[in-house]
Coordinates of C-alpha atoms in Angstrom, one line a residue:
Chain A
K1 CA -18.6 -5.7 2.1
N2 CA -16.4 -2.8 1.2
Q3 CA -14.8 -3.4 -2.4
V4 CA -12.5 -1.0 -4.7
E5 CA -12.2 -2.0 -8.2
Q6 CA -9.8 -0.6 -10.9
S7 CA -10.2 -0.6 -14.3
P8 CA -8.7 -1.3 -16.8
Q9 CA -6.6 -4.6 -15.3
S10 CA -3.8 -3.4 -17.4
L11 CA -3.3 -0.5 -20.3
I12 CA -0.5 -0.2 -22.9
I13 CA 0.0 3.5 -24.2
L14 CA 2.6 5.2 -26.3
E15 CA 5.0 7.8 -24.8
G16 CA 3.7 11.1 -24.9
K17 CA 0.1 10.0 -24.8
N18 CA -2.5 11.0 -22.1
C19 CA -4.5 8.3 -20.1
T20 CA -6.8 7.8 -17.5
L21 CA -7.5 5.0 -14.8
Q22 CA -10.7 4.6 -13.2
C23 CA -11.6 3.5 -9.6
N24 CA -15.1 2.6 -8.3
Y25 CA -15.4 1.9 -4.5
T26 CA -18.5 0.8 -2.1
V27 CA -16.6 1.9 1.0
S28 CA -19.1 3.6 3.5
P29 CA -18.7 5.9 5.4
F30 CA -16.0 7.2 3.4
S31 CA -13.1 9.5 4.6
N32 CA -10.4 9.7 1.8
L33 CA -9.3 8.1 -1.2
R34 CA -5.9 7.9 -2.1
W35 CA -3.7 6.9 -5.3
Y36 CA -0.1 5.1 -5.0
K37 CA 2.4 4.6 -7.9
Q38 CA 4.1 1.2 -7.4
D39 CA 7.0 0.4 -9.4
T40 CA 8.0 -3.3 -10.3
G41 CA 9.6 -4.8 -6.8
R42 CA 9.5 -1.6 -5.0
G43 CA 7.1 0.0 -2.5
P44 CA 4.0 2.1 -3.4
V45 CA 4.4 5.8 -3.6
S46 CA 1.6 8.2 -2.4
L47 CA 0.7 10.4 -5.4
T48 CA -2.6 12.1 -3.9
I49 CA -4.9 11.9 -1.4
M50 CA -8.4 13.3 -1.6
T51 CA -11.0 13.9 1.2
F52 CA -14.6 14.1 0.7
S53 CA -15.0 17.5 0.0
E54 CA -12.0 18.0 -2.6
N55 CA -13.1 17.1 -6.4
T56 CA -9.6 17.0 -8.0
K57 CA -5.8 17.0 -6.8
S58 CA -2.8 17.5 -8.8
N59 CA 0.7 16.1 -8.5
G60 CA 2.9 17.2 -11.4
R61 CA 1.7 15.5 -14.5
Y62 CA -1.1 13.2 -12.5
T63 CA -4.3 14.6 -11.7
A64 CA -7.0 12.8 -9.6
T65 CA -10.6 13.5 -9.6
L66 CA -13.2 12.2 -7.1
D67 CA -17.1 12.2 -7.2
A68 CA -18.1 11.1 -3.8
D69 CA -21.7 11.1 -4.9
T70 CA -21.3 8.3 -7.5
K71 CA -18.4 6.7 -5.4
Q72 CA -15.8 7.0 -8.4
S73 CA -12.4 8.4 -9.0
S74 CA -9.9 8.7 -11.6
L75 CA -6.4 9.2 -12.0
H76 CA -5.5 11.1 -15.5
I77 CA -1.7 11.2 -16.7
T78 CA -0.8 13.6 -18.9
A79 CA 2.1 13.4 -21.4
S80 CA 3.0 10.0 -20.3
Q81 CA 6.8 9.1 -19.9
L82 CA 8.6 5.6 -19.9
S83 CA 9.3 6.4 -16.3
D84 CA 5.3 6.0 -15.8
S85 CA 5.2 2.1 -16.4
A86 CA 4.1 1.0 -13.0
S87 CA 1.0 -0.2 -11.0
Y88 CA -1.2 2.4 -9.9
I89 CA -3.3 1.7 -6.7
C90 CA -6.5 3.2 -5.4
V91 CA -7.0 2.7 -1.5
V92 CA -10.1 3.9 0.0
S93 CA -10.3 4.4 3.9
E94 CA -13.2 4.2 6.1
S95 CA -14.4 7.1 8.2
G96 CA -12.7 7.0 11.5
G97 CA -9.1 7.0 9.6
G98 CA -8.0 3.5 11.1
A99 CA -5.5 1.6 9.0
D100 CA -7.7 -1.4 9.3
G101 CA -10.3 0.6 7.4
L102 CA -8.3 0.6 4.4
T103 CA -9.5 -1.3 1.4
F104 CA -7.4 -1.6 -1.6
G105 CA -7.8 -1.9 -5.1
K106 CA -5.6 -4.4 -7.1
G107 CA -4.3 -1.8 -9.3
T108 CA -3.9 -0.9 -13.0
H109 CA -0.6 -2.1 -14.6
L110 CA 0.3 0.7 -17.0
I111 CA 3.1 0.3 -19.4
I112 CA 4.4 3.3 -21.7
Q113 CA 5.9 2.0 -25.0
P114 CA 8.5 4.3 -26.6
Chain B
D1 CA 14.3 6.6 -1.3
S2 CA 11.6 6.7 1.2
G3 CA 13.7 6.7 4.3
V4 CA 12.3 3.3 5.5
T5 CA 14.4 0.4 5.6
Q6 CA 13.3 -3.0 5.7
T7 CA 15.7 -6.4 6.0
P8 CA 16.3 -8.7 4.7
K9 CA 15.6 -7.6 0.9
H10 CA 15.2 -11.5 0.0
L11 CA 14.4 -14.5 2.2
I12 CA 14.1 -18.3 1.1
T13 CA 13.0 -20.7 3.4
A14 CA 11.0 -24.1 3.6
T15 CA 7.4 -25.0 4.7
G16 CA 7.3 -24.8 8.7
Q17 CA 10.2 -22.9 9.4
R18 CA 10.0 -19.7 11.1
V19 CA 11.3 -15.9 9.7
T20 CA 11.6 -12.5 11.1
L21 CA 11.3 -9.4 9.2
R22 CA 12.3 -6.1 10.4
C23 CA 11.6 -2.4 9.4
S24 CA 13.2 0.3 10.7
P25 CA 10.9 3.7 10.0
R26 CA 11.6 6.9 8.9
S27 CA 13.0 9.6 11.4
G28 CA 10.3 10.9 13.4
D29 CA 7.4 8.4 12.4
L30 CA 5.8 6.8 15.1
S31 CA 3.5 4.6 13.4
V32 CA 4.9 1.4 11.6
Y33 CA 2.3 -0.6 9.4
W34 CA 2.8 -4.1 7.9
Y35 CA 1.6 -5.2 4.3
Q36 CA 1.8 -8.3 2.5
Q37 CA 1.3 -8.5 -1.2
S38 CA 0.7 -11.5 -3.2
L39 CA 0.3 -11.4 -7.1
D40 CA -3.7 -12.8 -6.9
Q41 CA -4.5 -10.7 -3.7
G42 CA -2.9 -7.1 -4.1
L43 CA -1.6 -5.3 -0.9
Q44 CA -3.5 -6.5 2.3
F45 CA -3.1 -4.6 5.5
L46 CA -1.7 -6.7 8.4
I47 CA -1.1 -5.0 11.4
Q48 CA -0.3 -1.4 12.9
Y49 CA 1.8 -0.3 15.9
Y50 CA 1.9 3.2 17.3
N51 CA 4.8 3.8 19.7
G52 CA 5.0 0.6 20.7
E53 CA 1.6 -0.5 20.9
E54 CA -0.9 -2.1 18.8
R55 CA -3.2 0.2 17.0
A56 CA -5.1 -1.5 14.5
K57 CA -5.3 -5.0 13.1
G58 CA -6.1 -6.2 9.6
N59 CA -6.1 -9.8 7.9
I60 CA -3.4 -11.1 10.0
L61 CA -3.1 -14.5 10.5
E62 CA -2.7 -16.5 14.0
R63 CA 0.8 -17.8 12.9
F64 CA 2.0 -14.2 12.2
S65 CA 2.9 -11.7 15.0
A66 CA 4.6 -8.4 15.5
Q67 CA 5.9 -6.0 17.5
Q68 CA 7.4 -2.4 17.9
F69 CA 10.4 -1.9 20.3
P70 CA 11.4 1.3 22.4
D71 CA 13.4 2.7 19.2
L72 CA 10.5 2.3 17.3
H73 CA 12.1 -0.6 14.7
S74 CA 9.5 -3.2 14.2
E75 CA 9.8 -6.9 13.6
L76 CA 7.2 -9.2 11.8
N77 CA 7.3 -12.9 12.7
L78 CA 6.1 -15.3 10.2
S79 CA 5.7 -19.1 11.9
S80 CA 4.7 -22.3 10.5
L81 CA 5.4 -21.1 7.0
E82 CA 3.1 -22.5 4.2
L83 CA 3.7 -22.0 0.3
G84 CA 1.0 -19.3 0.3
D85 CA 2.6 -17.2 2.8
S86 CA 5.2 -16.7 -0.4
A87 CA 4.8 -13.0 -1.1
L88 CA 6.2 -9.4 -0.7
Y89 CA 6.1 -7.9 2.6
F90 CA 5.9 -4.1 3.0
C91 CA 6.9 -2.0 5.9
A92 CA 5.3 1.6 6.0
S93 CA 5.7 4.3 8.6
S94 CA 3.7 7.7 9.4
V95 CA 3.8 10.4 11.9
V96 CA 0.6 10.0 13.5
S97 CA -1.5 7.1 14.8
V98 CA -4.9 7.9 13.0
M99 CA -3.8 8.0 9.5
R100 CA -6.7 10.2 7.8
T101 CA -5.0 12.4 5.5
D102 CA -1.3 11.3 6.7
T103 CA 1.0 10.1 4.2
Q104 CA 2.6 6.6 4.6
Y105 CA 5.9 6.0 3.5
F106 CA 6.7 2.5 2.2
G107 CA 9.9 0.8 2.7
P108 CA 11.5 -1.4 -0.1
G109 CA 10.0 -4.7 0.8
T110 CA 11.4 -8.4 1.6
R111 CA 10.1 -10.8 -0.7
L112 CA 9.7 -14.2 0.9
T113 CA 9.7 -17.3 -0.9
V114 CA 8.4 -20.7 0.9
L115 CA 9.9 -23.8 -0.8

């Protein structure tokens, strides 16, 4: 069964610090991996999308990495800001790209403290 | 603002009732996706429509149905509601029918509470 596991479940860091969120998956065959940011009570917003051949992708202070061999991804946030407080969701897509081939992680809840 | 609109924002109803959630995709997007998000389950894909036709189906209950109209707006119908159906329901849209690396844009969601 395809699974996406995210760690940690929750994380509290001080404003200005860096942090790294992890995503491990068993989805096969792999197509792509997405990271979303979801503010409380709002819809998810896409941060990055990576295919099999991409090792890293950045979006401002967010940098995602992908190791397709070990089936691991990480999302690194640099110089955190209060507005980074949100849930971060990892989503892995099966080859074929259909919406029914998406497997969602349960997210990491990140709190940035002043 | 993603450009995807959903109504209503909040909905409170009783068990056994039927409700309709509405979604308007971004201008130019032909695909509409419906998701359910509950506290313990995370986001779950329900169903996708592309240009009026059902394209992909996820964990959608038989009590739930959806359709996409010629103007591309979509409705999700939930019937015989149970307490466990209480959740946030999101609609998302994208340009293409097969996602691959296409970006999905999510709406603000409808919070459904079943009492």
